[in-house]
Amino acid sequence: MWPLVGMAFGVALGFAGAFGGFGPFFIVLFLGGLGFLVGRAIEGDLDVGRLIGTGRRSR
């Protein structure tokens, strides 16, 4: 399933770049990355506190 999702994201980036230029391309890229991070956080695969530097550090 993930290769299909990656291909769809690539096609969306391609269309944004081809028909909209660099501005829409980077907007799609940014929102896609943000959606990826939110999805990982919801699934529990991403420690948000560690990502932003507020997590507990073990020594």
Short mmCIF file of C-alpha atoms in Angstrom, two decimals:
data_model
loop_
_atom_site.label_atom_id
_atom_site.label_comp_id
_atom_site.label_asym_id
_atom_site.label_seq_id
_atom_site.Cartn_x
_atom_site.Cartn_y
_atom_site.Cartn_z
CA MET A 1 0.00 0.00 0.00
CA TRP A 2 2.78 2.49 0.86
CA PRO A 3 4.35 2.44 -2.62
CA LEU A 4 0.94 3.43 -4.01
CA VAL A 5 0.64 6.27 -1.51
CA GLY A 6 4.15 7.45 -2.40
CA MET A 7 3.35 7.30 -6.10
CA ALA A 8 0.15 9.33 -5.60
CA PHE A 9 2.08 11.93 -3.61
CA GLY A 10 4.70 12.10 -6.35
CA VAL A 11 2.03 12.60 -8.99
CA ALA A 12 0.46 15.38 -6.92
CA LEU A 13 3.86 17.07 -6.61
CA GLY A 14 4.42 16.67 -10.33
CA PHE A 15 1.11 18.28 -11.22
CA ALA A 16 1.69 21.11 -8.76
CA GLY A 17 5.13 21.75 -10.23
CA ALA A 18 4.05 21.44 -13.85
CA PHE A 19 0.91 23.56 -13.71
CA GLY A 20 1.50 25.84 -10.74
CA GLY A 21 5.21 26.50 -10.56
CA PHE A 22 7.46 26.39 -7.54
CA GLY A 23 5.07 28.03 -5.06
CA PRO A 24 2.32 25.39 -5.23
CA PHE A 25 4.99 22.67 -5.48
CA PHE A 26 6.48 23.66 -2.12
CA ILE A 27 3.03 24.10 -0.55
CA VAL A 28 2.10 20.54 -1.55
CA LEU A 29 5.49 19.28 -0.36
CA PHE A 30 5.16 21.04 3.01
CA LEU A 31 1.57 19.91 3.62
CA GLY A 32 2.44 16.36 2.62
CA GLY A 33 5.31 16.28 5.09
CA LEU A 34 3.14 17.78 7.80
CA GLY A 35 0.44 15.21 7.13
CA PHE A 36 3.04 12.44 7.32
CA LEU A 37 4.25 13.66 10.72
CA VAL A 38 0.70 13.99 12.06
CA GLY A 39 -0.14 10.50 10.85
CA ARG A 40 2.95 9.05 12.50
CA ALA A 41 2.11 10.86 15.75
CA ILE A 42 -1.47 9.55 15.71
CA GLU A 43 -0.24 5.99 15.13
CA GLY A 44 2.17 6.36 18.04
CA ASP A 45 5.31 5.89 15.91
CA LEU A 46 6.56 9.42 16.54
CA ASP A 47 7.53 10.93 19.87
CA VAL A 48 6.50 14.56 19.47
CA GLY A 49 8.22 15.64 22.68
CA ARG A 50 11.50 14.18 21.48
CA LEU A 51 11.06 15.82 18.07
CA ILE A 52 10.69 19.33 19.50
CA GLY A 53 13.22 18.76 22.29
CA THR A 54 10.92 18.70 25.34
CA GLY A 55 11.05 14.96 26.01
CA ARG A 56 12.75 13.40 29.01
CA ARG A 57 16.39 12.59 28.45
CA SER A 58 17.84 9.47 29.98
CA ARG A 59 21.48 9.49 30.94
#
